[in-house]
Every structure is written in structure tokens, then in C-alpha cells.
PDB file of C-alpha atoms in Angstrom:
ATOM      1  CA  UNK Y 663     -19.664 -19.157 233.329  1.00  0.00           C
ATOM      2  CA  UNK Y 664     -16.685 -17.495 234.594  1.00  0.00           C
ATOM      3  CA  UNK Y 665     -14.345 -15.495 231.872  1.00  0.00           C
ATOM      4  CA  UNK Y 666     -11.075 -14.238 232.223  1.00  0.00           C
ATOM      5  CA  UNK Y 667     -10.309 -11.669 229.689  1.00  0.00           C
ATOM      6  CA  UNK Y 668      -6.218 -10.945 228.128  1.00  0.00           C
ATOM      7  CA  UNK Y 669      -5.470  -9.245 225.135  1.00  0.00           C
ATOM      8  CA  UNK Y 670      -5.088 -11.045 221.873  1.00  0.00           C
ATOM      9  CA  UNK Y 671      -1.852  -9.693 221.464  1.00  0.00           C
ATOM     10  CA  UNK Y 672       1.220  -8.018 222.726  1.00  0.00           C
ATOM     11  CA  UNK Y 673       4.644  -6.553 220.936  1.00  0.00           C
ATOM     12  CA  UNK Y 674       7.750  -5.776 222.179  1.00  0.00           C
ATOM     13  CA  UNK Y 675      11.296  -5.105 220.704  1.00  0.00           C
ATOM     14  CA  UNK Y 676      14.187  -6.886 222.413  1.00  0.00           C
ATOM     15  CA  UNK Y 677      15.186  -5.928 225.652  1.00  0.00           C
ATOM     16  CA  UNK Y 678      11.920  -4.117 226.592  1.00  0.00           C
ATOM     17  CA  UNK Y 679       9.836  -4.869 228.878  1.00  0.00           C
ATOM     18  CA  UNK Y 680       6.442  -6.891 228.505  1.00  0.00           C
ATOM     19  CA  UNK Y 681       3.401  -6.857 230.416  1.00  0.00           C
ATOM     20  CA  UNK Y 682       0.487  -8.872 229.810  1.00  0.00           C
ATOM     21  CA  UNK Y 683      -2.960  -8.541 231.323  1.00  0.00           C
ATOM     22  CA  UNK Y 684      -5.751 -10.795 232.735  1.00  0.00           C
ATOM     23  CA  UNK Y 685      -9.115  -9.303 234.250  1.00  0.00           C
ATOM     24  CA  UNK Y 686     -11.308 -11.461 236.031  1.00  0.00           C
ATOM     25  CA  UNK Y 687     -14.073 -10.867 238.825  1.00  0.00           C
ATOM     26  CA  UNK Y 688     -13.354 -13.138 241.400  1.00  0.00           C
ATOM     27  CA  UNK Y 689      -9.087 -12.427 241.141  1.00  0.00           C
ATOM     28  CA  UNK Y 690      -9.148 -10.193 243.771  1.00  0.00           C
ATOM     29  CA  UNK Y 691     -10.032 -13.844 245.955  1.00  0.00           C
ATOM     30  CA  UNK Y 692      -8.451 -16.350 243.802  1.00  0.00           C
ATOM     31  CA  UNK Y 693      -4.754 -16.820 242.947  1.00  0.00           C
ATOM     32  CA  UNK Y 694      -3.785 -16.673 239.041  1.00  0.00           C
ATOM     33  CA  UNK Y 695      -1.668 -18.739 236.722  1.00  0.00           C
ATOM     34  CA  UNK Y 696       0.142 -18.166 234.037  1.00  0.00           C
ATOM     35  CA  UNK Y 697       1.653 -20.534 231.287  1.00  0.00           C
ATOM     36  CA  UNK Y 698       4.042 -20.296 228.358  1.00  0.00           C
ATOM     37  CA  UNK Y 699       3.085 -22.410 225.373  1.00  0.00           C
ATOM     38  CA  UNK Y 700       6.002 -21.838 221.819  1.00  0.00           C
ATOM     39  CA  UNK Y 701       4.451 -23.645 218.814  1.00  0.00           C
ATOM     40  CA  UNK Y 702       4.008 -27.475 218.988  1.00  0.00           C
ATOM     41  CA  UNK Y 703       5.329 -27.534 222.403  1.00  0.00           C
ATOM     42  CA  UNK Y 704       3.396 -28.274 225.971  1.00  0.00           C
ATOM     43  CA  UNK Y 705       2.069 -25.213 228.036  1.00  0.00           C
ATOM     44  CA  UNK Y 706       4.325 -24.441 230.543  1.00  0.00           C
ATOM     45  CA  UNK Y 707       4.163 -23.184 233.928  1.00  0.00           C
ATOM     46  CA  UNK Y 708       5.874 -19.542 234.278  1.00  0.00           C
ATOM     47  CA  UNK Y 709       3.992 -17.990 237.039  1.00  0.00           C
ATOM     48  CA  UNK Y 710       1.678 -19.487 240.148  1.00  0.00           C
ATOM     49  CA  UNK Y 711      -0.158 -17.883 242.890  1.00  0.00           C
ATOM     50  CA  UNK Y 712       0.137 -14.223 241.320  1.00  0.00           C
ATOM     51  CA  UNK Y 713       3.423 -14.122 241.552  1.00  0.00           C
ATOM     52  CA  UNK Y 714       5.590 -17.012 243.022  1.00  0.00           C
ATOM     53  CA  UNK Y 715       8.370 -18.268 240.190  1.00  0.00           C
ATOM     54  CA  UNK Y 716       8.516 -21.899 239.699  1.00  0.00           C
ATOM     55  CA  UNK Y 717      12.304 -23.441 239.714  1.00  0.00           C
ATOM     56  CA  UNK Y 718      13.918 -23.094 236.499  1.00  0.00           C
ATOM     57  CA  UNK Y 719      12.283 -20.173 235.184  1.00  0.00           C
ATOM     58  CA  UNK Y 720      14.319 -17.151 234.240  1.00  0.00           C
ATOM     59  CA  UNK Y 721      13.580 -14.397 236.380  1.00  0.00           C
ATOM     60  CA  UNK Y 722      12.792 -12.013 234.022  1.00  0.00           C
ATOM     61  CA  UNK Y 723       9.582 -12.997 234.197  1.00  0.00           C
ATOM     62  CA  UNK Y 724       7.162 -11.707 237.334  1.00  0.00           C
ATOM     63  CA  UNK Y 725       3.580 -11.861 237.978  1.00  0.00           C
ATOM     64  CA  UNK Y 726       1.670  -9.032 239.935  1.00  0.00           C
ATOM     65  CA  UNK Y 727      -2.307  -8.630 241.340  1.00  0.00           C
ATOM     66  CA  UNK Y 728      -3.867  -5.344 241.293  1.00  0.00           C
ATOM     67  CA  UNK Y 729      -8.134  -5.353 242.258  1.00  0.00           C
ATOM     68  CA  UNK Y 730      -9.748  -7.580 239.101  1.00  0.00           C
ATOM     69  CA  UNK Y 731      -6.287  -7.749 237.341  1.00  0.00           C
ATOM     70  CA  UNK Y 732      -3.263  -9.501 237.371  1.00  0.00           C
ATOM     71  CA  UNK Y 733      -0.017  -8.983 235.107  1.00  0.00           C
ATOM     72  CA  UNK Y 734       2.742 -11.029 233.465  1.00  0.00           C
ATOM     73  CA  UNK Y 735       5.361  -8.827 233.165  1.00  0.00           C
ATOM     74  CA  UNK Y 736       8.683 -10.326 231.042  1.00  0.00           C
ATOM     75  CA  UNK Y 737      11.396  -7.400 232.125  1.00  0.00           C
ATOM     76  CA  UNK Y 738      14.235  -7.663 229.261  1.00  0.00           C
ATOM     77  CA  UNK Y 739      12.339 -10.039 226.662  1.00  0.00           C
ATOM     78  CA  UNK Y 740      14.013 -12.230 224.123  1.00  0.00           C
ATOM     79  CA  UNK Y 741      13.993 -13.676 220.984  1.00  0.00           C
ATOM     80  CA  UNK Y 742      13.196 -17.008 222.723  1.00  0.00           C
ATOM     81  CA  UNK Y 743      10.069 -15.278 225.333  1.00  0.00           C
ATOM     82  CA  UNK Y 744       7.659 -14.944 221.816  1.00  0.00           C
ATOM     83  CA  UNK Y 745       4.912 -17.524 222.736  1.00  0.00           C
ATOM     84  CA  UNK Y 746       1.343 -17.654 223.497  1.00  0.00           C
ATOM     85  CA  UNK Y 747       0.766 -16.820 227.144  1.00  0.00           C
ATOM     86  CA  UNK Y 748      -2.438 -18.057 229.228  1.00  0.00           C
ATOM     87  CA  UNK Y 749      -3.708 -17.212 232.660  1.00  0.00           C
ATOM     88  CA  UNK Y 750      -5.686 -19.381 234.541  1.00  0.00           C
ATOM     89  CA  UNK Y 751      -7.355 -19.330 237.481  1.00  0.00           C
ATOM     90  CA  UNK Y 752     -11.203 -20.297 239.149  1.00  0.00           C
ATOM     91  CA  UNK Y 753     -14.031 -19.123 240.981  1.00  0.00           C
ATOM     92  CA  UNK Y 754     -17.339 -20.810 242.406  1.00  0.00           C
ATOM     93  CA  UNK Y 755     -18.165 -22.665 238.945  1.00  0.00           C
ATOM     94  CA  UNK Y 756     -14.858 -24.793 238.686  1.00  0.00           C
ATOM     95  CA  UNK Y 757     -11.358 -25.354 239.705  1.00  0.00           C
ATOM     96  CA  UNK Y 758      -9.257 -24.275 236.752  1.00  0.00           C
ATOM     97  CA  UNK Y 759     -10.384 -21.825 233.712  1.00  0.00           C
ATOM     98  CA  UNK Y 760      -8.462 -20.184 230.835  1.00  0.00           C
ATOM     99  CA  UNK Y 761      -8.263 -16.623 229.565  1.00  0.00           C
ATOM    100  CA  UNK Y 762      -8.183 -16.834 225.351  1.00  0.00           C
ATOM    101  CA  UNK Y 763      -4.056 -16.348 225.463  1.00  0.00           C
ATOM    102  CA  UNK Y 764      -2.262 -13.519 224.300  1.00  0.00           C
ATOM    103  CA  UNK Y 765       0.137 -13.835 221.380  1.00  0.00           C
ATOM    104  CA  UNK Y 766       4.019 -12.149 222.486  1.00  0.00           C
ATOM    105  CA  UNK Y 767       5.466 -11.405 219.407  1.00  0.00           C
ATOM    106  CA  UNK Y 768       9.056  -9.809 219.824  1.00  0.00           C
ATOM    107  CA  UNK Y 769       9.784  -7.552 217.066  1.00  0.00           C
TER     108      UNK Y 769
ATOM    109  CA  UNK E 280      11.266 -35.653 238.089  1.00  0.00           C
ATOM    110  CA  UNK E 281       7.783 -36.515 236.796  1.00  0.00           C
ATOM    111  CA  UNK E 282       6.966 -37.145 233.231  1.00  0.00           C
ATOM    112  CA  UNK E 283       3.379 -37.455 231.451  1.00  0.00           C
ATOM    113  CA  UNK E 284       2.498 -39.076 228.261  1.00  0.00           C
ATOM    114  CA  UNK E 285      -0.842 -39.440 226.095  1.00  0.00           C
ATOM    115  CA  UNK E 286      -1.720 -42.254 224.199  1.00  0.00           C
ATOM    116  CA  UNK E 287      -4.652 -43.260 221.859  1.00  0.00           C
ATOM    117  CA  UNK E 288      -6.465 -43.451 218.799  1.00  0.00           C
ATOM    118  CA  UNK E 289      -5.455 -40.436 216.824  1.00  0.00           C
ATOM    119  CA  UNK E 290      -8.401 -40.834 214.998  1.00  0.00           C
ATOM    120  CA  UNK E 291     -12.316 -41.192 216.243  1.00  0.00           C
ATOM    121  CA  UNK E 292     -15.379 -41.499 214.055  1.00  0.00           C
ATOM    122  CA  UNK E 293     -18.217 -39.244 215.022  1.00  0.00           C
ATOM    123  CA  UNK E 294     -21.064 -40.789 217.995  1.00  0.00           C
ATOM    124  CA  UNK E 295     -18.022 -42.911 219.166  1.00  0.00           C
ATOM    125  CA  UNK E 296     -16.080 -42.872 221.997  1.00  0.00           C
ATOM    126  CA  UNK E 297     -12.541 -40.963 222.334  1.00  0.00           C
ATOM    127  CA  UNK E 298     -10.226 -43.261 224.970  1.00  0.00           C
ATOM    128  CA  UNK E 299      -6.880 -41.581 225.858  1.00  0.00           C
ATOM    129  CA  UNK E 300      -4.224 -42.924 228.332  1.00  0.00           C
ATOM    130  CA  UNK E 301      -1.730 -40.708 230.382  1.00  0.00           C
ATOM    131  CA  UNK E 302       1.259 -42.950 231.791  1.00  0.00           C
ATOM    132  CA  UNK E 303       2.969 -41.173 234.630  1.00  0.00           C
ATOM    133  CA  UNK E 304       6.999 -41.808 234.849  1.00  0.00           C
ATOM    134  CA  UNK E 305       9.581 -40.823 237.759  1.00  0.00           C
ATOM    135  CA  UNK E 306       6.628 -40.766 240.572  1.00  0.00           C
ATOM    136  CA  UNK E 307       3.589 -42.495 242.197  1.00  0.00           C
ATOM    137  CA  UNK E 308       0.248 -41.852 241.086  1.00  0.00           C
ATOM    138  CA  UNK E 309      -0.456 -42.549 244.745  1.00  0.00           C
ATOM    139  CA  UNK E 310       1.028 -39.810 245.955  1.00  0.00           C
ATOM    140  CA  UNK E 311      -0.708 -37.439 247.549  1.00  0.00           C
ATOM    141  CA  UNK E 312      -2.143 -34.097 246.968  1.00  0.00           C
ATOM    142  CA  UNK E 313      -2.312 -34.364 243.155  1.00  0.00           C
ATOM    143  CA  UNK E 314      -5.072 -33.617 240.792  1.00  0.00           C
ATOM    144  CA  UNK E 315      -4.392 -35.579 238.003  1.00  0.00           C
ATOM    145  CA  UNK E 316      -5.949 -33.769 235.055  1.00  0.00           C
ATOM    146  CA  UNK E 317      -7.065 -33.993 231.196  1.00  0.00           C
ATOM    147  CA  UNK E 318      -6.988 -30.486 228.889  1.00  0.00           C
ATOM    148  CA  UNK E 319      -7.845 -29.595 225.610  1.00  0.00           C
ATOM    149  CA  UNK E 320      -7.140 -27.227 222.771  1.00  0.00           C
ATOM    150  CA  UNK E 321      -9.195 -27.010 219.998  1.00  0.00           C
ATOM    151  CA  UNK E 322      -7.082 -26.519 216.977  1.00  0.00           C
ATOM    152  CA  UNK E 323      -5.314 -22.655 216.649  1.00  0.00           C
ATOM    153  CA  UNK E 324      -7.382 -21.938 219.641  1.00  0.00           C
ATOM    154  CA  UNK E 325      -7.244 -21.682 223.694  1.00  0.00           C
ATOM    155  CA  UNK E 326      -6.971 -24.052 226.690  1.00  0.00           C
ATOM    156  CA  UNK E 327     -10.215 -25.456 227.635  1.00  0.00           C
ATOM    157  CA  UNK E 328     -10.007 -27.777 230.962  1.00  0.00           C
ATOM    158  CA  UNK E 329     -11.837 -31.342 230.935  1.00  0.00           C
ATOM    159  CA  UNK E 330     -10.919 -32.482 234.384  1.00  0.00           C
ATOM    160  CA  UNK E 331      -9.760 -34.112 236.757  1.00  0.00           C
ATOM    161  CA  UNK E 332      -9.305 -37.391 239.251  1.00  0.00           C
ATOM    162  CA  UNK E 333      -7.562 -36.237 243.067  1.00  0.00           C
ATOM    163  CA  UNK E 334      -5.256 -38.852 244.237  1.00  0.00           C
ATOM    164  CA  UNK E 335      -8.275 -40.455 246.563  1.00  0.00           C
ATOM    165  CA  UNK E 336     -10.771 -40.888 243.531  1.00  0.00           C
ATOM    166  CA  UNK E 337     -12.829 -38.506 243.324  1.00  0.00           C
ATOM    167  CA  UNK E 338     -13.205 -36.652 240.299  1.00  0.00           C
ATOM    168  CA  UNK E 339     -14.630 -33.565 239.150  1.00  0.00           C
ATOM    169  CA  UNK E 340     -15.713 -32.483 235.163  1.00  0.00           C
ATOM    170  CA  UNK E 341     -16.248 -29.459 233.339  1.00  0.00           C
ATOM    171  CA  UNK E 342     -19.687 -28.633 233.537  1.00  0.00           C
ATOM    172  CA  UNK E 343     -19.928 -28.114 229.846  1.00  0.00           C
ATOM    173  CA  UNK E 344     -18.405 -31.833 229.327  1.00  0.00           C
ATOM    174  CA  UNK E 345     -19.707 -33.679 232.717  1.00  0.00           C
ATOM    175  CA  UNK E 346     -22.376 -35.338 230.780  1.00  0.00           C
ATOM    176  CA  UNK E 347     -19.811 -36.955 228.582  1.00  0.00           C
ATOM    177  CA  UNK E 348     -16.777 -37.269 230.585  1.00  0.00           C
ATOM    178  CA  UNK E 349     -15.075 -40.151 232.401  1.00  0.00           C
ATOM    179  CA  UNK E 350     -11.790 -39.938 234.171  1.00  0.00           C
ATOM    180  CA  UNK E 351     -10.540 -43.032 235.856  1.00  0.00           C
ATOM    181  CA  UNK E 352      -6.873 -44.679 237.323  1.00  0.00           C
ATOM    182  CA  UNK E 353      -4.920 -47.466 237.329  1.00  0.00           C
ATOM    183  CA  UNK E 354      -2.378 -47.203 240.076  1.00  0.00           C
ATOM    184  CA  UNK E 355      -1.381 -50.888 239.390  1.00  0.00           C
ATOM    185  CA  UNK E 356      -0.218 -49.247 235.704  1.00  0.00           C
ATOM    186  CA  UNK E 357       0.417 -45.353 237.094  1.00  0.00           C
ATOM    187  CA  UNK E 358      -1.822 -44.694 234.382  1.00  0.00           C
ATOM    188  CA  UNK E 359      -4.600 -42.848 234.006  1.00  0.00           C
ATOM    189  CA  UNK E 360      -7.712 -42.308 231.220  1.00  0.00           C
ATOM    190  CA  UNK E 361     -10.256 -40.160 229.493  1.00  0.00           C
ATOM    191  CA  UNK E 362     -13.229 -41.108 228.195  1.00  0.00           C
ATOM    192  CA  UNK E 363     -15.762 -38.685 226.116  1.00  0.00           C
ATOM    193  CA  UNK E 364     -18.337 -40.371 225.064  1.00  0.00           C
ATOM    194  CA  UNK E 365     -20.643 -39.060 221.826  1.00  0.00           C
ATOM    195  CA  UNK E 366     -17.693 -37.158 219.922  1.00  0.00           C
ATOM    196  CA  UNK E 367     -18.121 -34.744 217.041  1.00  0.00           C
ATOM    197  CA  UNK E 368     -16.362 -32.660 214.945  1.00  0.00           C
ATOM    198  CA  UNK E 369     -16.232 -30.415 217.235  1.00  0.00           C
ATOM    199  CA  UNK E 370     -14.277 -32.742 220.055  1.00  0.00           C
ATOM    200  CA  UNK E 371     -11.662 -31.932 217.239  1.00  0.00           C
ATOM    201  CA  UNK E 372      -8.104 -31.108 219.143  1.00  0.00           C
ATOM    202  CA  UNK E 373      -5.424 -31.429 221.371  1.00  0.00           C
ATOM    203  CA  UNK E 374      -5.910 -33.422 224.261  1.00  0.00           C
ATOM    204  CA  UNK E 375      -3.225 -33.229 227.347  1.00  0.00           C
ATOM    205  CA  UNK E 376      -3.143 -34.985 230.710  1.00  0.00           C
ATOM    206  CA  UNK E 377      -1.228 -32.791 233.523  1.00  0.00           C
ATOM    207  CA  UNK E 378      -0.563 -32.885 237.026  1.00  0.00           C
ATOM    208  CA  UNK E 379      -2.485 -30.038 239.042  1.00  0.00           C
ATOM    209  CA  UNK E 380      -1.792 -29.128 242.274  1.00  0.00           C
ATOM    210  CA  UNK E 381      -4.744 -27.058 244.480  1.00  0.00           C
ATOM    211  CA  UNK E 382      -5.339 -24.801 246.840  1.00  0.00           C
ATOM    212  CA  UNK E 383      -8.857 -24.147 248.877  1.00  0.00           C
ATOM    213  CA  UNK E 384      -9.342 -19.892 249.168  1.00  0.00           C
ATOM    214  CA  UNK E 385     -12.624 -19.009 250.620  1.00  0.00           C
ATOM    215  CA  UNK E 386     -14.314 -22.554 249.846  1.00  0.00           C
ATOM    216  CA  UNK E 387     -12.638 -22.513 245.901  1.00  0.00           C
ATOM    217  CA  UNK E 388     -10.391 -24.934 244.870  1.00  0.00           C
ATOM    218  CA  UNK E 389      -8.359 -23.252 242.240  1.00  0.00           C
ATOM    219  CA  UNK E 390      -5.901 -25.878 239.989  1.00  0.00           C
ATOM    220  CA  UNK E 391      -2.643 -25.048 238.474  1.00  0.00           C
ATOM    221  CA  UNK E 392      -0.576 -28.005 236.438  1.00  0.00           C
ATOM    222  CA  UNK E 393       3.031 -28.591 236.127  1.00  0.00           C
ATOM    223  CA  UNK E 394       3.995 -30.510 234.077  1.00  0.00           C
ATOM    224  CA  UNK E 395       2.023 -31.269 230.934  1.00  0.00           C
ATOM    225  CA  UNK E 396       2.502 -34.030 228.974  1.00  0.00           C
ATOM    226  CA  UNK E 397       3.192 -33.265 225.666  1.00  0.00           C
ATOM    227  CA  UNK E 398      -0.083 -33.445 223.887  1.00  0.00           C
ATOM    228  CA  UNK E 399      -1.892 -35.494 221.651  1.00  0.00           C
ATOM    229  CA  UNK E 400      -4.217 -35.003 218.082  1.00  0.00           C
ATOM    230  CA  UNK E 401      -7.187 -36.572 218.394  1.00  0.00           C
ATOM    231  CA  UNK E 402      -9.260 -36.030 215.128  1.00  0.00           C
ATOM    232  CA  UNK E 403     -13.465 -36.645 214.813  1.00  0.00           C
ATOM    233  CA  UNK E 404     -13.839 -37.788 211.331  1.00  0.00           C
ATOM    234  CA  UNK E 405     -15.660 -40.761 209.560  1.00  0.00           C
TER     235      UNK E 405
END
């Protein structure tokens, strides 16, 4: 079955910049997706199709594509950005898969 | 703009069947394009997706759960349900209904979902 791989985890002081990675064989054909999930709460949608912002989301936060790999990147991260983070996206097996998350912690 | 909510048993005894309802506020079921979709996460762990029923019926499971899985709607409600039939232990976790949107690259139809409803606990335990 299809995997998308992130890191576990990811630290950054406030005011850095974060980038967060997910590698997956077919990305360089499918769009990605990225969601924010804080403890307790829903996921929620930050990123879609590599790198389009949906309304309402800050835009510090960007999405990129590079070859098997696409990046999150949260430019001047908060308090309030430390979450889990999961991409998602699909290939030939099924219409939506995870990667395992990646906890944000901001130091 | 459109809301999602669970609702169910909280609690399922092992071999039976877990029944969850998501009611759909502030637009139509009916309305199309949507992918109206169940997701999981096992507790402290990742998202796994279940999946889903488009707006004309059809539906489409995880492989790894198509052998237990029923989705179904009621437009006459704007509701719609999961079934997974045969539960254990390990059917253990949060369940969430969301509406997905798609897009068709090179044959793939490739899901994203906004928004989520907020979740639900479903334990397996006698």
C-alpha cells in the first residue's frame, strides 16, 4: 500500500521559520494536503493542491513540491502554530492516505 | 457555512456492529461534487481514512476495511452513516465524518476534506 513518509517531529523557537516534509512516490503526479490538528480539536485544512491557501488561514503558512517531496513551511511560527501536522494525498490504491504526522513543538 | 457532527454509541462490545451518524448543517447533502467521508484515529496515533459516499451514491472503502464497511445517506435527514461491522479492540478510536472534495490527475482521484466534524470516541469493550 502506498506510504507517505514525514518526520515524527519538528522544533522551532518563535519567529523562525518551520518546514515540514512529506516524501511519497507518486507526489510528483498527485497533489498533497496538509492539515493542522491542536489537541482535542478537528484536523484542519492549512494547505491543498501543494500549495494553494484555503480562506482564513494565516499566510505564514505555504506549501511547496519538489520531485517525491513536498513541504509545509510556517515562515514566523507562533506560540499558537504547535500542533500535529498531516499530509495527505493518493495514488492508484485509493483516494486519500495519511503520512504518520509530525509533532511542531515551538520552543 | 457547512457544519458536521457525529453521533453514536460511544461504546461497542466486541463482534458487534459500530453505527455512527454525521448530520450536515448550513448546506445540502445534494449538492454536488462532494465526497462525503468517514476518518479515523486510533488513539495517540495518525489519520487513517474509512471512506466515502460521492453525492450520486456511489461509494468507495478502504481496502483494508471494505470487507466491513458500509457508508450510506439520508438526504431526506442530510445525514449520513457508518457502519463497521465485526469490531474489536482494535476498531478502538476516533471516528470523524468530513466533507472531501476531488480531483481526477492521470486517472487518480485524490480527496482532501474541509471541514471535519469534530470527532467522536467510539470504544470496543465488553
Amino acid at each position: 500500500s502506498y506510504e507517505l513518509t514525514q518526520p515524527p517531529s519538528v522544533s522551532v523557537s518563535p519567529g523562525q521559520t518551520a518546514r515540514i516534509t512529506c516524501s511519497g512516490d507518486a507526489l510528483p503526479k498527485q497533489y498533497a494536503y496538509w492539515y493542522q490538528q491542536k489537541p482535542g480539536q478537528a484536523p484542519v485544512l492549512v494547505i491543498y493542491k501543494d500549495s494553494e491557501r484555503p480562506s482564513g488561514i494565516p499566510e505564514r503558512f505555504s506549501g511547496s513540491s519538489s520531485g517525491t517531496t513536498v513541504t509545509l513551511t510556517i515562515s514566523g511560527v507562533q506560540a499558537e502554530d504547535e500542533a500535529d501536522y498531516y499530509c495527505q494525498s493518493a495514488d492508484s490504491s485509493g483516494p486519500s492516505v495519511f503520512g504518520g504526522g509530525t509533532k511542531l513543538t515551538v520552543l | 457555512q457547512v457544519q458536521l457532527q457525529e453521533s453514536g454509541p460511544g461504546l461497542v462490545k466486541p463482534s458487534q456492529t459500530l453505527s455512527l451518524t454525521c448530520t450536515v448543517s448550513g448546506g445540502s447533502i445534494s449538492s454536488g461534487g462532494y465526497y462525503w467521508s468517514w476518518i479515523r484515529q486510533h488513539p495517540g496515533k495518525g489519520l487513517e481514512w474509512i471512506g466515502y459516499i460521492y453525492y450520486s451514491g456511489s461509494t468507495y472503502y478502504n481496502p483494508s476495511l471494505k470487507s466491513r464497511v458500509t457508508i450510506s445517506v439520508d438526504t431526506s435527514k442530510n445525514q449520513f452513516s457508518l457502519k463497521l461491522s465485526s469490531v474489536t479492540a482494535a476498531d478502538t478510536a476516533v471516528y470523524y465524518c468530513a466533507r472531501g472534495k476531488g480531483i481526477t490527475i492521470f486517472g487518480v482521484v485524490t480527496n482532501w476534506f474541509d471541514p471535519w466534524g469534530q470527532g467522536t470516541l467510539v470504544t470496543v469493550s465488553s
